[in-house]
CSV table of C-alpha atoms and ligand atoms in Angstrom, one decimal:
chain,number,residue,atom,x,y,z
A,1,MET,CA,0.0,0.0,0.0
A,2,ASN,CA,1.4,3.4,-1.0
A,3,ILE,CA,1.2,6.5,1.1
A,4,CYS,CA,0.1,9.3,-1.1
A,5,ALA,CA,2.6,12.1,-2.0
A,6,GLY,CA,0.8,14.5,0.2
A,7,PHE,CA,1.2,12.3,3.2
A,8,ARG,CA,4.6,11.0,2.7
A,9,LYS,CA,6.1,14.3,3.6
A,10,ARG,CA,3.3,15.3,5.9
A,11,TYR,CA,5.2,16.3,9.0
A,12,LYS,CA,8.0,18.1,7.2
A,13,MET,CA,5.4,19.5,4.7
A,14,LYS,CA,3.2,20.8,7.5
A,15,LYS,CA,6.0,22.7,9.0
A,16,LEU,CA,7.2,24.0,5.7
A,17,THR,CA,3.7,25.1,4.9
A,18,SER,CA,3.4,27.0,8.1
A,19,ILE,CA,6.8,28.6,7.6
A,20,ILE,CA,6.1,29.7,4.1
A,21,VAL,CA,2.6,30.9,4.7
A,22,VAL,CA,3.8,32.8,7.8
A,23,ALA,CA,6.8,34.2,5.9
A,24,ALA,CA,4.4,35.5,3.3
A,25,LEU,CA,2.2,36.9,6.0
A,26,PHE,CA,5.0,38.5,7.8
A,27,ALA,CA,6.9,39.8,4.8
A,28,SER,CA,4.5,42.7,4.3
A,29,ALA,CA,4.4,43.4,8.1
A,30,LEU,CA,8.1,43.4,8.2
A,31,CYS,CA,8.4,45.7,5.2
A,32,ALA,CA,5.7,48.0,6.5
A,33,CYS,CA,7.6,48.4,9.7
A,34,SER,CA,11.0,48.6,7.9
A,35,LEU,CA,12.2,45.8,10.0
A,36,GLY,CA,15.0,43.5,8.9
A,37,LYS,CA,15.4,39.8,9.4
A,38,GLY,CA,15.4,38.8,13.0
A,39,SER,CA,14.0,42.2,13.8
A,40,SER,CA,15.4,44.0,16.8
A,41,ASP,CA,12.2,46.0,17.2
A,42,PRO,CA,11.5,45.8,21.0
A,43,ASP,CA,7.8,46.1,20.2
A,44,GLU,CA,7.7,42.8,18.4
A,45,LYS,CA,7.8,39.4,20.1
A,46,SER,CA,8.3,36.2,18.1
A,47,LEU,CA,7.2,32.8,19.2
A,48,SER,CA,7.6,29.3,17.6
A,49,PHE,CA,7.2,25.8,19.1
A,50,GLU,CA,5.6,22.5,18.4
A,51,ALA,CA,2.3,21.4,19.9
A,52,MET,CA,-1.0,19.9,18.7
A,53,ASP,CA,0.9,17.7,16.2
A,54,THR,CA,2.0,20.8,14.3
A,55,PHE,CA,4.2,23.8,14.2
A,56,ILE,CA,3.0,27.0,15.9
A,57,SER,CA,4.4,30.4,15.3
A,58,ALA,CA,3.4,34.0,16.1
A,59,LYS,CA,4.4,37.6,15.9
A,60,LEU,CA,3.0,39.8,18.7
A,61,TYR,CA,3.1,43.6,18.6
A,62,GLY,CA,3.0,45.8,21.7
A,63,ALA,CA,3.1,42.8,23.9
A,64,GLU,CA,5.3,41.8,26.9
A,65,GLN,CA,7.4,38.6,26.9
A,66,GLU,CA,5.2,37.1,29.6
A,67,THR,CA,2.2,37.3,27.2
A,68,ALA,CA,4.2,35.3,24.6
A,69,ASP,CA,5.3,32.8,27.3
A,70,LYS,CA,1.7,32.4,28.4
A,71,ILE,CA,0.5,31.6,24.9
A,72,GLU,CA,3.0,28.8,24.6
A,73,SER,CA,2.3,27.3,28.0
A,74,GLU,CA,-1.5,27.5,27.6
A,75,ILE,CA,-1.4,25.8,24.2
A,76,LYS,CA,0.8,23.1,25.6
A,77,ARG,CA,-1.5,22.6,28.5
A,78,LEU,CA,-4.6,22.3,26.2
A,79,ASP,CA,-2.7,19.9,24.0
A,80,SER,CA,-2.0,17.5,26.8
A,81,GLU,CA,-5.6,17.8,28.1
A,82,LEU,CA,-7.0,16.9,24.6
A,83,SER,CA,-4.5,14.1,23.8
A,84,VAL,CA,-6.1,10.8,22.8
A,85,VAL,CA,-2.9,8.9,23.2
A,86,ASN,CA,-1.3,10.3,26.4
A,87,ALA,CA,-1.7,7.5,28.9
A,88,GLU,CA,0.6,9.1,31.5
A,89,GLY,CA,-0.5,12.7,32.0
A,90,GLU,CA,-2.2,13.9,35.1
A,91,ASN,CA,-4.6,16.1,33.0
A,92,ASN,CA,-5.2,13.7,30.1
A,93,TYR,CA,-9.0,14.2,30.2
A,94,VAL,CA,-9.9,13.0,26.7
A,95,TYR,CA,-7.7,9.9,27.0
A,96,ARG,CA,-9.5,9.0,30.3
A,97,LEU,CA,-12.9,9.7,28.8
A,98,ASN,CA,-12.1,7.3,25.9
A,99,ARG,CA,-10.8,4.7,28.3
A,100,ASP,CA,-13.5,4.9,30.9
A,101,SER,CA,-16.5,6.1,28.9
A,102,SER,CA,-16.9,8.9,31.4
A,103,ALA,CA,-14.6,11.6,32.9
A,104,LYS,CA,-14.6,14.9,34.7
A,105,VAL,CA,-12.8,17.4,32.5
A,106,SER,CA,-11.2,20.8,32.8
A,107,ASP,CA,-13.0,24.1,32.1
A,108,ASP,CA,-11.4,24.4,28.7
A,109,VAL,CA,-12.2,20.8,27.7
A,110,ALA,CA,-15.8,21.3,28.9
A,111,GLU,CA,-16.1,24.6,26.9
A,112,LEU,CA,-14.6,23.0,23.8
A,113,ALA,CA,-17.0,20.0,24.2
A,114,ARG,CA,-20.0,22.4,24.6
A,115,GLN,CA,-19.1,24.4,21.5
A,116,SER,CA,-18.2,21.2,19.5
A,117,LEU,CA,-21.4,19.4,20.3
A,118,GLU,CA,-23.4,22.5,19.3
A,119,LEU,CA,-21.6,22.5,16.0
A,120,CYS,CA,-22.2,18.8,15.5
A,121,GLU,CA,-25.9,19.5,16.0
A,122,SER,CA,-26.0,22.6,13.8
A,123,THR,CA,-24.2,20.7,10.9
A,124,ASN,CA,-26.5,17.8,11.3
A,125,GLY,CA,-23.6,15.5,12.2
A,126,ALA,CA,-21.3,16.4,9.2
A,127,LEU,CA,-19.0,17.3,12.1
A,128,ASP,CA,-19.1,14.4,14.6
A,129,VAL,CA,-16.5,14.4,17.4
A,130,THR,CA,-17.2,10.7,18.0
A,131,VAL,CA,-15.9,9.7,14.6
A,132,TYR,CA,-12.7,8.5,16.2
A,133,PRO,CA,-13.3,4.7,15.9
A,134,PHE,CA,-13.4,5.1,12.1
A,135,ILE,CA,-10.3,7.3,12.1
A,136,GLU,CA,-8.5,4.5,14.0
A,137,GLU,CA,-9.9,1.8,11.8
A,138,TRP,CA,-8.5,3.3,8.6
A,139,GLY,CA,-5.1,3.5,10.3
A,140,PHE,CA,-4.9,7.3,10.6
A,141,VAL,CA,-3.8,7.0,14.2
A,142,SER,CA,-1.3,4.1,14.0
A,143,LYS,CA,-0.2,5.1,10.4
A,144,ASP,CA,-0.8,1.5,9.5
A,145,TYR,CA,-3.2,2.3,6.8
A,146,LYS,CA,-5.9,-0.1,5.6
A,147,ILE,CA,-9.2,-0.2,3.9
A,148,PRO,CA,-11.6,-1.7,6.4
A,149,SER,CA,-14.2,-4.3,5.3
A,150,LYS,CA,-17.8,-3.2,4.8
A,151,SER,CA,-18.8,-5.5,7.7
A,152,ARG,CA,-16.2,-3.9,10.0
A,153,LEU,CA,-17.5,-0.4,9.2
A,154,ALA,CA,-21.1,-1.6,9.8
A,155,GLN,CA,-20.0,-2.9,13.2
A,156,LEU,CA,-18.4,0.5,14.2
A,157,LEU,CA,-21.3,2.6,12.8
A,158,PRO,CA,-23.4,2.4,16.0
A,159,LEU,CA,-20.5,3.8,18.0
A,160,VAL,CA,-20.4,7.0,16.0
A,161,ASP,CA,-23.1,9.5,17.0
A,162,TYR,CA,-22.4,12.7,18.8
A,163,ARG,CA,-25.9,12.5,20.3
A,164,ASN,CA,-24.6,9.6,22.5
A,165,ALA,CA,-21.9,11.8,24.0
A,166,VAL,CA,-23.5,13.5,27.0
A,167,GLN,CA,-22.3,16.6,28.7
A,168,SER,CA,-23.4,17.6,32.2
A,169,GLY,CA,-21.2,20.6,33.2
A,170,SER,CA,-17.7,19.4,33.5
A,171,LYS,CA,-18.7,15.7,33.2
A,172,LEU,CA,-18.6,14.0,29.8
A,173,SER,CA,-19.9,10.5,29.3
A,174,PHE,CA,-20.8,8.1,26.5
A,175,LYS,CA,-24.1,6.2,26.3
A,176,LYS,CA,-22.4,3.3,24.6
A,177,ASP,CA,-19.3,1.4,25.6
A,178,GLY,CA,-16.6,1.5,22.9
A,179,MET,CA,-17.4,5.1,21.8
A,180,LYS,CA,-14.4,7.4,21.5
A,181,LEU,CA,-14.1,11.1,21.1
A,182,ASP,CA,-11.5,13.3,19.5
A,183,PHE,CA,-11.5,17.1,19.1
A,184,GLY,CA,-8.9,17.1,16.3
A,185,ALA,CA,-11.3,18.9,13.9
A,186,VAL,CA,-12.0,21.8,16.3
A,187,ALA,CA,-9.0,22.0,18.7
A,188,LYS,CA,-6.7,24.3,16.8
A,189,GLY,CA,-9.5,26.8,16.3
A,190,TYR,CA,-10.4,26.6,19.9
A,191,ALA,CA,-6.7,27.2,20.8
A,192,ALA,CA,-6.8,30.3,18.5
A,193,ASP,CA,-9.8,31.6,20.5
A,194,MET,CA,-7.9,31.0,23.7
A,195,VAL,CA,-4.9,32.9,22.3
A,196,ARG,CA,-7.1,35.8,21.4
A,197,GLY,CA,-8.3,35.8,25.0
A,198,ILE,CA,-4.7,36.0,26.2
A,199,LEU,CA,-3.9,38.8,23.8
A,200,LYS,CA,-6.9,41.0,24.8
A,201,ASP,CA,-5.5,44.3,26.2
A,202,LYS,CA,-2.0,42.7,26.2
A,203,ALA,CA,-1.1,43.3,22.5
A,204,SER,CA,-1.9,45.9,19.9
A,205,SER,CA,-1.8,43.4,17.0
A,206,ALA,CA,-0.7,39.9,16.3
A,207,ILE,CA,-0.6,37.1,13.7
A,208,VAL,CA,-0.6,33.6,15.0
A,209,ASN,CA,-0.4,30.5,12.9
A,210,LEU,CA,-1.4,27.2,14.5
A,211,GLY,CA,-0.3,24.8,11.7
A,212,GLY,CA,-2.5,26.5,9.1
A,213,THR,CA,-5.2,27.8,11.4
A,214,VAL,CA,-4.5,31.5,11.5
A,215,LEU,CA,-5.5,34.2,14.1
A,216,ALA,CA,-5.3,37.7,12.6
A,217,TYR,CA,-5.6,39.8,15.7
A,218,GLY,CA,-6.3,43.4,15.0
A,219,LYS,CA,-4.6,44.9,12.0
A,220,LYS,CA,-1.0,45.0,11.0
A,221,PRO,CA,1.1,47.5,13.0
A,222,ASP,CA,0.9,50.0,10.0
A,223,GLY,CA,-2.9,49.8,10.2
A,224,SER,CA,-3.4,47.8,7.0
A,225,GLN,CA,-5.1,44.4,6.7
A,226,TRP,CA,-3.2,41.1,7.3
A,227,ARG,CA,-2.7,39.0,4.2
A,228,VAL,CA,-3.2,35.3,4.7
A,229,GLY,CA,-2.2,32.7,2.1
A,230,VAL,CA,-4.6,30.0,1.0
A,231,ALA,CA,-2.6,26.8,0.4
A,232,ASP,CA,-2.3,25.3,-3.1
A,233,PRO,CA,-3.9,21.8,-2.7
A,234,ASP,CA,-1.5,20.5,-5.4
A,235,ASN,CA,1.5,21.8,-3.6
A,236,SER,CA,0.7,22.9,-0.1
A,237,ALA,CA,4.1,24.5,0.4
A,238,SER,CA,2.8,27.3,-1.9
A,239,TYR,CA,-0.3,29.4,-1.8
A,240,MET,CA,-2.8,29.8,-4.7
A,241,GLY,CA,-4.4,33.0,-3.3
A,242,THR,CA,-4.3,35.5,-0.6
A,243,LEU,CA,-7.0,36.8,1.7
A,244,SER,CA,-6.9,40.3,3.3
A,245,CYS,CA,-8.4,40.4,6.7
A,246,ALA,CA,-8.4,41.7,10.2
A,247,ASP,CA,-9.7,40.3,13.5
A,248,LYS,CA,-10.6,37.0,12.0
A,249,ILE,CA,-9.7,33.3,12.5
A,250,ILE,CA,-9.1,31.4,9.3
A,251,ALA,CA,-9.0,27.6,9.2
A,252,THR,CA,-8.4,25.2,6.3
A,253,SER,CA,-9.2,21.5,5.9
A,254,GLY,CA,-7.5,19.9,3.0
A,255,SER,CA,-7.8,16.3,1.7
A,256,TYR,CA,-4.1,16.6,0.8
A,257,GLU,CA,-3.1,17.0,4.5
A,258,ARG,CA,-3.3,13.4,5.5
A,259,CYS,CA,-4.1,10.7,3.0
A,260,PHE,CA,-3.0,7.4,1.6
A,261,THR,CA,-3.4,5.4,-1.6
A,262,GLY,CA,-4.9,2.0,-1.0
A,263,ASP,CA,-4.3,-1.3,-2.8
A,264,ASP,CA,-7.3,-0.5,-5.0
A,265,GLY,CA,-5.3,2.6,-6.3
A,266,LYS,CA,-7.7,5.1,-4.7
A,267,THR,CA,-6.6,7.9,-2.5
A,268,TYR,CA,-8.3,8.1,0.9
A,269,SER,CA,-8.2,11.3,2.9
A,270,HIS,CA,-8.5,11.8,6.7
A,271,ILE,CA,-11.8,13.6,6.5
A,272,ILE,CA,-14.5,11.0,7.1
A,273,ASP,CA,-18.2,11.0,6.5
A,274,PRO,CA,-19.5,10.0,9.9
A,275,LYS,CA,-22.7,8.5,8.4
A,276,THR,CA,-20.8,6.0,6.3
A,277,GLY,CA,-17.4,5.7,7.9
A,278,ILE,CA,-15.8,6.3,4.5
A,279,PRO,CA,-13.3,9.1,3.7
A,280,VAL,CA,-15.0,11.9,1.8
A,281,ASP,CA,-14.5,11.9,-2.0
A,282,ASN,CA,-16.7,14.6,-3.5
A,283,GLY,CA,-14.4,16.7,-5.7
A,284,ILE,CA,-13.5,19.2,-2.9
A,285,LEU,CA,-9.8,19.6,-2.3
A,286,SER,CA,-9.9,22.2,0.4
A,287,VAL,CA,-12.3,24.3,2.5
A,288,THR,CA,-11.1,27.5,4.1
A,289,VAL,CA,-13.5,29.1,6.6
A,290,ILE,CA,-13.2,32.7,7.9
A,291,SER,CA,-15.2,33.8,11.0
A,292,ASN,CA,-14.9,35.6,14.3
A,293,SER,CA,-14.8,32.3,16.2
A,294,GLY,CA,-11.8,29.9,15.9
A,295,ALA,CA,-13.9,26.9,17.0
A,296,ARG,CA,-16.5,27.7,14.4
A,297,SER,CA,-14.0,28.3,11.6
A,298,ASP,CA,-12.2,25.0,12.4
A,299,ALA,CA,-15.3,22.9,12.9
A,300,LEU,CA,-16.9,24.2,9.7
A,301,SER,CA,-13.9,23.7,7.6
A,302,THR,CA,-14.2,20.0,8.3
A,303,ALA,CA,-18.0,19.9,8.3
A,304,LEU,CA,-18.5,21.8,5.0
A,305,PHE,CA,-15.9,19.4,3.4
A,306,VAL,CA,-18.2,16.5,4.4
A,307,MET,CA,-21.4,18.3,3.2
A,308,GLY,CA,-19.9,18.9,-0.3
A,309,LYS,CA,-20.2,22.1,-2.3
A,310,ASP,CA,-24.0,22.2,-2.6
A,311,GLY,CA,-24.5,21.3,1.1
A,312,ALA,CA,-21.9,23.9,2.1
A,313,GLU,CA,-23.7,26.7,0.1
A,314,LYS,CA,-27.0,25.7,1.7
A,315,TYR,CA,-25.5,25.8,5.2
A,316,TYR,CA,-24.0,29.2,4.4
A,317,ARG,CA,-27.3,30.7,3.3
A,318,GLU,CA,-29.0,29.4,6.4
A,319,ASN,CA,-26.4,30.6,8.8
A,320,LYS,CA,-24.3,33.4,7.3
A,321,ASN,CA,-22.0,33.8,10.4
A,322,PHE,CA,-18.9,32.8,8.5
A,323,ASP,CA,-17.4,32.9,5.0
A,324,PHE,CA,-15.7,30.2,2.9
A,325,ILE,CA,-13.4,29.6,0.0
A,326,ILE,CA,-13.9,26.1,-1.4
A,327,LEU,CA,-11.4,24.7,-4.0
A,328,THR,CA,-12.4,21.8,-6.2
A,329,ALA,CA,-10.5,19.3,-8.3
A,330,ASP,CA,-11.8,20.9,-11.5
A,331,LYS,CA,-10.0,24.1,-10.6
A,332,LYS,CA,-12.9,26.1,-9.4
A,333,ALA,CA,-13.0,28.4,-6.4
A,334,TYR,CA,-16.3,29.1,-4.7
A,335,VAL,CA,-16.0,32.3,-2.6
A,336,THR,CA,-18.7,33.7,-0.4
A,337,ALA,CA,-19.8,37.4,-0.8
A,338,GLY,CA,-18.3,38.5,2.6
A,339,VAL,CA,-14.7,37.8,1.5
A,340,TYR,CA,-15.1,37.9,-2.3
A,341,ASP,CA,-13.4,41.3,-2.7
A,342,ASP,CA,-10.7,40.4,-0.2
A,343,PHE,CA,-9.6,37.2,-2.0
A,344,LYS,CA,-6.9,37.5,-4.8
A,345,LEU,CA,-5.5,34.7,-6.9
A,346,ALA,CA,-1.7,34.5,-6.7
A,347,ASP,CA,0.3,34.9,-9.9
A,348,GLY,CA,0.2,31.8,-12.2
A,349,TYR,CA,-3.0,30.4,-10.8
A,350,ASP,CA,-6.0,30.1,-13.1
A,351,TYR,CA,-9.0,29.0,-10.9
A,352,GLU,CA,-12.4,30.0,-12.2
A,353,ILE,CA,-13.9,32.0,-9.3
A,354,PHE,CA,-17.6,31.9,-8.4
A,355,LYS,CA,-19.3,34.3,-6.0
A,356,VAL,CA,-21.6,32.6,-3.5
A,357,GLU,CA,-24.4,34.8,-2.1
B,401,AMP,P1,-9.4,19.3,10.1
B,401,AMP,O1,-8.0,19.2,9.6
B,401,AMP,O2,-9.7,20.4,11.0
B,401,AMP,O3,-10.4,19.1,9.0
B,401,AMP,O4,-9.7,18.0,11.1
B,401,AMP,C1,-9.6,16.7,10.6
B,401,AMP,C2,-9.4,15.7,11.6
B,401,AMP,O5,-10.6,15.6,12.4
B,401,AMP,C3,-9.1,14.3,11.1
B,401,AMP,O6,-7.7,14.1,11.0
B,401,AMP,C4,-9.8,13.4,12.0
B,401,AMP,O7,-9.0,13.2,13.2
B,401,AMP,C5,-11.0,14.2,12.5
B,401,AMP,N1,-12.2,14.1,11.6
B,401,AMP,C6,-12.2,13.5,10.4
B,401,AMP,N2,-13.5,13.6,9.9
B,401,AMP,C7,-14.2,14.2,10.9
B,401,AMP,C8,-15.6,14.5,11.0
B,401,AMP,N3,-16.5,14.3,10.0
B,401,AMP,N4,-16.0,15.1,12.1
B,401,AMP,C9,-15.1,15.3,13.1
B,401,AMP,N5,-13.8,15.0,13.1
B,401,AMP,C10,-13.4,14.5,12.0
B,402,MG,MG1,-11.4,21.6,11.2
């Protein structure tokens, strides 16, 4: 079984993607401030570390070092609280929930669960945080990829239903033994919300990249909009377009991020339809969602991917509390009205762009 090109270099690629996108983002900020490489501007604090299975970097303006340190320690704390594999930690709440089918969790995990379950409901289960048994079965956790048999998927299907994950304040429990929960589709967005909370009144502006989920806090120090790159699905180390924005959280789900090619020659991505247990294959290559809430942007980037283009447009018209950019395999870009004027194709890209209203 081959691992698809996108996956083979995933870890390095992810880091590279972050670095290049961030470099692109920061280039204009640096120019605007006439700052050189490794700026000595005392008003700028840089931050980079690994957490949440990705590379996290940030530039903060008008902030103290302790704010930068707090961001790093809080993200690392959240990461360990949400880990599905950390058997050792004292605060490994999600690991314990999956092991015992019930657990008392921290305030952050409770709040993330509350928002996630609401988004599972509002997307009619296109986002389903209990999809983890399928994720494991396809080998996305062990990296021992396989195409499960139809009977195995049918066996697991009753375990996947967010309505059987019950929250009562800080207690989470499952109605069925064997259920497992994973916040992977929402966690980086929630972390971006948490970072925004830390930055409030502590920084004048900031750009934070959590492995492709970007918090554009305020405007650039020169008062102009931030420019965020939208990854090219065919080469995620490059970007196919840029989005100008301020005070937004931008999340992208891409089928290229984690995938493998099975013995049948088909490529299977890590985004799974919770109603079938099968990776989504609907012509979408990536979904970027822009909103005021990181949890919403991240959750919807995954959910709209599952819904498909028509479902995503319908959900947009019914809710309108976010914008999206959907890229499809036939080189079309569907861009909602709220960001249509802010989105620009990069040189050399020839997507046909459609405005969604
Ligand atoms: P994202 O990159 O935000 O789209 O999150 C994708 C990750 O969420 C995958 O790697 C899985 O661990 C998990 N996942 C896949 N499909 C779903 C789904 N339909 N609902 C919730 N989580 C999912
Ligand atoms: Mg997501």
